[in-house]
């Protein structure tokens, strides 16, 4: 069974998601905006020096982070991706929502009821 971590993202008004596979140490950026997708892929494909917090809000250590090394490094890199790419991580938006409704045109219209899970 694959171990994957997914997170919703957006670039300008375009919604997408990034999925990291812990078994293969690779990420797939699914973002319909080509520029945003390329920026995210380039960012995730390089190492970064990031001030990582520890015990409190003033306890930071600069660490070199390889986003593809493991899921923790991937998550740390995502906390800074917007600074270099303007690709924003939507931590609270369910990835299932993006997969089911990838565009504004695909959203239910006129107050229709919708569910994310298939029942």
mmCIF file of C-alpha atoms in Angstrom:
data_model
loop_
_atom_site.group_PDB
_atom_site.id
_atom_site.type_symbol
_atom_site.label_atom_id
_atom_site.label_comp_id
_atom_site.label_asym_id
_atom_site.label_seq_id
_atom_site.Cartn_x
_atom_site.Cartn_y
_atom_site.Cartn_z
ATOM 1 C CA UNK A 1 0.000 0.000 0.000
ATOM 2 C CA UNK A 2 1.301 3.413 -0.936
ATOM 3 C CA UNK A 3 1.926 5.993 1.763
ATOM 4 C CA UNK A 4 0.902 9.358 0.361
ATOM 5 C CA UNK A 5 0.509 12.828 1.793
ATOM 6 C CA UNK A 6 -1.671 15.252 -0.164
ATOM 7 C CA UNK A 7 -2.332 18.937 0.259
ATOM 8 C CA UNK A 8 -4.522 21.386 -1.653
ATOM 9 C CA UNK A 9 -2.852 24.389 -3.280
ATOM 10 C CA UNK A 10 -3.807 27.350 -5.399
ATOM 11 C CA UNK A 11 -1.987 29.680 -7.735
ATOM 12 C CA UNK A 12 -3.844 32.869 -8.572
ATOM 13 C CA UNK A 13 -7.435 31.619 -9.003
ATOM 14 C CA UNK A 14 -6.486 28.090 -10.049
ATOM 15 C CA UNK A 15 -6.994 25.207 -7.606
ATOM 16 C CA UNK A 16 -4.874 22.082 -7.472
ATOM 17 C CA UNK A 17 -3.034 19.734 -5.147
ATOM 18 C CA UNK A 18 0.366 18.229 -4.497
ATOM 19 C CA UNK A 19 0.775 14.584 -3.580
ATOM 20 C CA UNK A 20 3.971 13.232 -2.001
ATOM 21 C CA UNK A 21 4.664 9.490 -2.145
ATOM 22 C CA UNK A 22 6.677 8.406 0.898
ATOM 23 C CA UNK A 23 7.662 5.117 -0.742
ATOM 24 C CA UNK A 24 9.191 6.639 -3.884
ATOM 25 C CA UNK A 25 10.178 10.049 -2.426
ATOM 26 C CA UNK A 26 8.509 11.824 -5.332
ATOM 27 C CA UNK A 27 5.825 14.466 -5.569
ATOM 28 C CA UNK A 28 3.259 15.088 -8.271
ATOM 29 C CA UNK A 29 1.965 18.636 -8.680
ATOM 30 C CA UNK A 30 -1.547 18.696 -10.138
ATOM 31 C CA UNK A 31 -2.192 22.335 -10.960
ATOM 32 C CA UNK A 32 -3.876 23.372 -14.234
ATOM 33 C CA UNK A 33 -1.840 26.605 -14.389
ATOM 34 C CA UNK A 34 1.398 25.636 -16.174
ATOM 35 C CA UNK A 35 3.453 28.470 -14.681
ATOM 36 C CA UNK A 36 2.312 27.669 -11.136
ATOM 37 C CA UNK A 37 2.903 23.944 -11.660
ATOM 38 C CA UNK A 38 6.432 24.532 -12.950
ATOM 39 C CA UNK A 39 7.256 26.932 -10.104
ATOM 40 C CA UNK A 40 6.076 24.374 -7.540
ATOM 41 C CA UNK A 41 7.966 21.521 -9.211
ATOM 42 C CA UNK A 42 11.184 23.552 -9.356
ATOM 43 C CA UNK A 43 10.836 24.609 -5.711
ATOM 44 C CA UNK A 44 10.198 21.040 -4.551
ATOM 45 C CA UNK A 45 13.101 19.769 -6.661
ATOM 46 C CA UNK A 46 15.751 21.842 -4.861
ATOM 47 C CA UNK A 47 17.086 22.056 -1.306
ATOM 48 C CA UNK A 48 16.382 25.104 0.850
ATOM 49 C CA UNK A 49 17.797 26.669 3.997
ATOM 50 C CA UNK A 50 14.772 27.107 6.264
ATOM 51 C CA UNK A 51 14.539 28.385 9.825
ATOM 52 C CA UNK A 52 12.701 25.510 11.505
ATOM 53 C CA UNK A 53 10.868 26.199 14.805
ATOM 54 C CA UNK A 54 11.361 23.995 17.846
ATOM 55 C CA UNK A 55 10.120 24.497 21.417
ATOM 56 C CA UNK A 56 8.620 27.974 21.098
ATOM 57 C CA UNK A 57 8.078 30.847 18.675
ATOM 58 C CA UNK A 58 11.595 32.241 19.086
ATOM 59 C CA UNK A 59 13.525 28.944 19.045
ATOM 60 C CA UNK A 60 14.593 28.425 15.411
ATOM 61 C CA UNK A 61 17.449 26.541 13.821
ATOM 62 C CA UNK A 62 18.477 26.967 10.201
ATOM 63 C CA UNK A 63 18.299 23.594 8.500
ATOM 64 C CA UNK A 64 18.954 22.497 4.947
ATOM 65 C CA UNK A 65 15.736 20.860 3.784
ATOM 66 C CA UNK A 66 15.458 18.499 0.835
ATOM 67 C CA UNK A 67 11.698 18.415 0.188
ATOM 68 C CA UNK A 68 11.844 14.929 -1.317
ATOM 69 C CA UNK A 69 13.846 13.331 1.529
ATOM 70 C CA UNK A 70 10.835 12.371 3.663
ATOM 71 C CA UNK A 71 7.322 13.520 4.516
ATOM 72 C CA UNK A 72 8.506 15.781 7.369
ATOM 73 C CA UNK A 73 10.922 17.608 5.055
ATOM 74 C CA UNK A 74 8.209 17.850 2.404
ATOM 75 C CA UNK A 75 5.812 19.412 4.913
ATOM 76 C CA UNK A 76 8.433 21.865 6.184
ATOM 77 C CA UNK A 77 9.225 22.932 2.615
ATOM 78 C CA UNK A 78 5.518 23.502 1.956
ATOM 79 C CA UNK A 79 5.400 26.036 4.794
ATOM 80 C CA UNK A 80 7.677 28.310 2.750
ATOM 81 C CA UNK A 81 6.697 27.516 -0.855
ATOM 82 C CA UNK A 82 4.536 30.638 -1.222
ATOM 83 C CA UNK A 83 7.471 32.929 -0.456
ATOM 84 C CA UNK A 84 9.334 31.831 -3.590
ATOM 85 C CA UNK A 85 6.547 30.750 -5.933
ATOM 86 C CA UNK A 86 3.270 32.417 -4.902
ATOM 87 C CA UNK A 87 1.775 28.913 -4.878
ATOM 88 C CA UNK A 88 -0.283 28.888 -1.689
ATOM 89 C CA UNK A 89 -0.933 25.787 0.399
ATOM 90 C CA UNK A 90 -4.570 25.451 1.444
ATOM 91 C CA UNK A 91 -3.943 23.426 4.599
ATOM 92 C CA UNK A 92 -7.622 23.294 5.577
ATOM 93 C CA UNK A 93 -9.145 22.646 2.120
ATOM 94 C CA UNK A 94 -9.852 18.936 1.590
ATOM 95 C CA UNK A 95 -7.940 17.505 -1.364
ATOM 96 C CA UNK A 96 -11.009 15.372 -2.120
ATOM 97 C CA UNK A 97 -12.885 18.618 -2.803
ATOM 98 C CA UNK A 98 -10.314 19.671 -5.408
ATOM 99 C CA UNK A 99 -10.347 16.242 -7.038
ATOM 100 C CA UNK A 100 -14.147 16.201 -7.265
ATOM 101 C CA UNK A 101 -14.584 19.887 -8.228
ATOM 102 C CA UNK A 102 -11.372 20.942 -10.023
ATOM 103 C CA UNK A 103 -12.855 24.093 -11.579
ATOM 104 C CA UNK A 104 -15.400 26.708 -10.604
ATOM 105 C CA UNK A 105 -17.589 25.505 -13.486
ATOM 106 C CA UNK A 106 -17.724 22.008 -11.996
ATOM 107 C CA UNK A 107 -19.193 23.173 -8.667
ATOM 108 C CA UNK A 108 -22.856 22.378 -8.006
ATOM 109 C CA UNK A 109 -25.085 25.289 -8.992
ATOM 110 C CA UNK A 110 -27.923 27.072 -7.231
ATOM 111 C CA UNK A 111 -27.500 25.684 -3.732
ATOM 112 C CA UNK A 112 -27.548 22.033 -4.822
ATOM 113 C CA UNK A 113 -26.578 19.584 -2.109
ATOM 114 C CA UNK A 114 -23.187 17.972 -2.610
ATOM 115 C CA UNK A 115 -20.977 15.556 -0.682
ATOM 116 C CA UNK A 116 -17.307 14.770 -0.994
ATOM 117 C CA UNK A 117 -17.569 11.083 -0.165
ATOM 118 C CA UNK A 118 -19.303 8.585 -2.400
ATOM 119 C CA UNK A 119 -22.207 7.033 -0.486
#
